[in-house]
C-alpha positions as semicolon CSV with decimal commas, in nm:
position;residue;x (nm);y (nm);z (nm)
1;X;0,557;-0,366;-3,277
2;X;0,692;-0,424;-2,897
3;X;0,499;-0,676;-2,674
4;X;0,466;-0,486;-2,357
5;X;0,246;-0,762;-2,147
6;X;0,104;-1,058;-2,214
7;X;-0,082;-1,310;-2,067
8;X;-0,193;-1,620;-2,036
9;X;-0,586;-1,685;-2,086
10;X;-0,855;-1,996;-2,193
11;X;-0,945;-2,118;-2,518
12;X;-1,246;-1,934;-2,516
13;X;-1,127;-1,573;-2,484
14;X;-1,230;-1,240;-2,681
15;X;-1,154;-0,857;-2,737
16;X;-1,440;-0,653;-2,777
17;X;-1,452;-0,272;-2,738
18;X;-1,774;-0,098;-2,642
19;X;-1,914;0,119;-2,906
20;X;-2,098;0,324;-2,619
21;X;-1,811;0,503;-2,517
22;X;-1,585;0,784;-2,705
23;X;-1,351;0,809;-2,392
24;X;-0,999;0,682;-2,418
25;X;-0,936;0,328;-2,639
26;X;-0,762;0,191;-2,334
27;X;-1,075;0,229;-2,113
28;X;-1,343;0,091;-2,356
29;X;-1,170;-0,260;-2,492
30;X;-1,318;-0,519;-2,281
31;X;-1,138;-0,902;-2,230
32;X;-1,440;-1,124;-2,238
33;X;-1,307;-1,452;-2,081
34;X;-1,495;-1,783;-2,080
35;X;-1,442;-2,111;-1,860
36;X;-1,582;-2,438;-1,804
37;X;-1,552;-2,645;-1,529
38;X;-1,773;-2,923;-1,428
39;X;-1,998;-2,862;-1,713
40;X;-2,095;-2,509;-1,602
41;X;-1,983;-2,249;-1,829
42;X;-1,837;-1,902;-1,678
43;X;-1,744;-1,561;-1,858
44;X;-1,587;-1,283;-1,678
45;X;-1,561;-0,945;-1,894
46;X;-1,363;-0,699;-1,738
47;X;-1,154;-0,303;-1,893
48;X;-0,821;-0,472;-2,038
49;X;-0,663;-0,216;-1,811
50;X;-0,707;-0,413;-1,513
51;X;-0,497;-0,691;-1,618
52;X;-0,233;-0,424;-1,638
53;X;-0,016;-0,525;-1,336
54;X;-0,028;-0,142;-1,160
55;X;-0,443;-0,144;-1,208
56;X;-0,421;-0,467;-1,007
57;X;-0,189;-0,369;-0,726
58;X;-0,376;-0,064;-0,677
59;X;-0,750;-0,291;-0,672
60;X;-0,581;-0,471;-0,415
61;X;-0,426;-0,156;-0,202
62;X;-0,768;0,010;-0,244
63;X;-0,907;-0,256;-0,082
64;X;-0,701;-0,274;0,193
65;X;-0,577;-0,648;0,097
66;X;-0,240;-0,571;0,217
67;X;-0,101;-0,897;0,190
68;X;-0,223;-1,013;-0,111
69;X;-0,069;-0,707;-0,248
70;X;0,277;-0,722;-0,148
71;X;0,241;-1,098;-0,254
72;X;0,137;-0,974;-0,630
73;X;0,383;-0,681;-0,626
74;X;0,691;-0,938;-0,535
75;X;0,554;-1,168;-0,812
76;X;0,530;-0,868;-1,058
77;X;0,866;-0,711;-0,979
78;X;0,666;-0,400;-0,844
79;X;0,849;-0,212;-0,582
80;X;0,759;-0,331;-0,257
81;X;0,773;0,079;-0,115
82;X;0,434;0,093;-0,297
83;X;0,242;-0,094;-0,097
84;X;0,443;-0,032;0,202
85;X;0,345;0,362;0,144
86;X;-0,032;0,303;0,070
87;X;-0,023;0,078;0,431
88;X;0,143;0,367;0,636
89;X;-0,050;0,637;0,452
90;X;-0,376;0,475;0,564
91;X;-0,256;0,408;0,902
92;X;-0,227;0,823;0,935
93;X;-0,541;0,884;0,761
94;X;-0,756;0,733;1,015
95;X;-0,949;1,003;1,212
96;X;-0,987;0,790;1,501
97;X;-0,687;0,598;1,451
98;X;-0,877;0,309;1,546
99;X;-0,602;0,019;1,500
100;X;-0,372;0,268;1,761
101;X;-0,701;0,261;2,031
102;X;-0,679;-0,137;2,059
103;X;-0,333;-0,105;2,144
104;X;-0,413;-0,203;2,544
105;X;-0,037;-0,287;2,696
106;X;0,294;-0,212;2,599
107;X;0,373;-0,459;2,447
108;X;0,120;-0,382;2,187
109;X;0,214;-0,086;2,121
110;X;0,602;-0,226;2,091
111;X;0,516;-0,484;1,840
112;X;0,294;-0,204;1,665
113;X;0,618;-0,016;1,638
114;X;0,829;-0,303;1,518
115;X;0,590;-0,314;1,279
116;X;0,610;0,062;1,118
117;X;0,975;0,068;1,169
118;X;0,976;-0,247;0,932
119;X;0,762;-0,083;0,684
120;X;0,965;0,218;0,724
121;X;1,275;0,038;0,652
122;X;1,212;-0,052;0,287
123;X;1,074;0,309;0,225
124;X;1,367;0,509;0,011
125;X;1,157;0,865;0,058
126;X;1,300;1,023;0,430
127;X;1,083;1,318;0,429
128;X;0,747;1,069;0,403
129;X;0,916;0,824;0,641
130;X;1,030;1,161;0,894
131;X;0,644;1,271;0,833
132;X;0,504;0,933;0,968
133;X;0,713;0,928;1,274
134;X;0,575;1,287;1,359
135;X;0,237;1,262;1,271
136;X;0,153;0,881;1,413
137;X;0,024;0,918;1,761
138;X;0,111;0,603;1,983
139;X;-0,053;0,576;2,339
140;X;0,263;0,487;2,480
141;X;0,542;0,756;2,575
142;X;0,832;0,444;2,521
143;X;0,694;0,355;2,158
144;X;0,642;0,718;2,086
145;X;1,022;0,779;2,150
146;X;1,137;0,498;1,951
147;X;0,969;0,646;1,689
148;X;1,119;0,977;1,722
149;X;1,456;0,846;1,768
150;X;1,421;0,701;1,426
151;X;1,292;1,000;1,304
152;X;1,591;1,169;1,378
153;X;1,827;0,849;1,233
154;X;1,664;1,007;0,956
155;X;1,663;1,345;0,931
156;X;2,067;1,377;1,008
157;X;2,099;1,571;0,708
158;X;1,820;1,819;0,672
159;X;1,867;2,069;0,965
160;X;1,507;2,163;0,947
161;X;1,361;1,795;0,985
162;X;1,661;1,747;1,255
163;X;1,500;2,025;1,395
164;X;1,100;1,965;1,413
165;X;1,189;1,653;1,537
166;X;1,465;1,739;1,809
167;X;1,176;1,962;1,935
168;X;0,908;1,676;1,951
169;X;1,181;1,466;2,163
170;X;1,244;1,729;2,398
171;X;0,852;1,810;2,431
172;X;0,809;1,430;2,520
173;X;1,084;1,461;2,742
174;X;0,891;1,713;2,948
175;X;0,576;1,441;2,965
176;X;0,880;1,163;3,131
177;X;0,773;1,134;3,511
């Protein structure tokens, strides 16, 4: 038998599975956990899935704890592109792109930029990285550029990314007083 995780827990620690459930064995053993501290005795009982290093990142990206889950991805030797592709993704998929509306001066919107280039930067997928320059609407026709221009960094090789996005820069071009 191969140990594939393991973990460190207290003195007072159980598996149990739940005889309720005929789903999948991973899903019904529960980690009962007990602590004490200060005389006041805690248990936590939670799926032993979720002390499965993926099931945590992605309780953490799900919530939108960005930080905290690049901090527990570095510490689990989890590819930092994960959480750097949940971020972007839910920067697109906000109808109202709210975080882009507060973006009052330029130099906002330039240090918003700086910001998705950097994510951008440790993403090894192109065509996602191409799709995000396209798609992310910037209320500033400087930052929008930069974004293109990286777009098209990108997309040297693939003639029909090169040319979506030569045809986006020439569009904005048109919009230049």
């Amino acid at each position: 038998m191969e140990v594939v995780y393991s973990m460190d827990t207290s003195v007072w620690s159980w598996l149990a599975r739940d005889i309720r459930s005929s789903g999948d064995v991973a899903d019904t053993i529960l980690f009962v956990e007990g602590t004490h501290v200060d005389g006041v005795q805690t248990f936590h009982l939670r799926n032993l899935y979720e002390t499965v290093p993926m099931e945590r990142l992605s309780h953490f990206l799900r919530a939108g704890r960005y930080a905290e889950a690049e901090a527990f991805a570095e510490e689990n030797d989890i590819p930092l592109g994960v959480v750097y592709r949940k971020r972007l993704e839910d920067i697109l998929s906000d109808p109202d792109h709210s975080s882009l509306s507060e973006l009052s001066s330029e130099d906002e919107a330039v240090a918003f930029v700086d910001q998705i280039l950097e994510l951008l930067a440790h993403m090894d997928d192109t065509a996602f990285a191409i799709d995000v320059c396209m798609r992310l609407f910037i209320p500033s026709l400087r930052s929008t550029q930069r974004l293109l221009l990286h777009a098209r960094s990108l997309a040297d090789k693939d003639t029909s990314s090169m040319a979506k996005v030569v045809d986006a820069i020439q569009r904005l071009g048109t919009c230049a007083p």
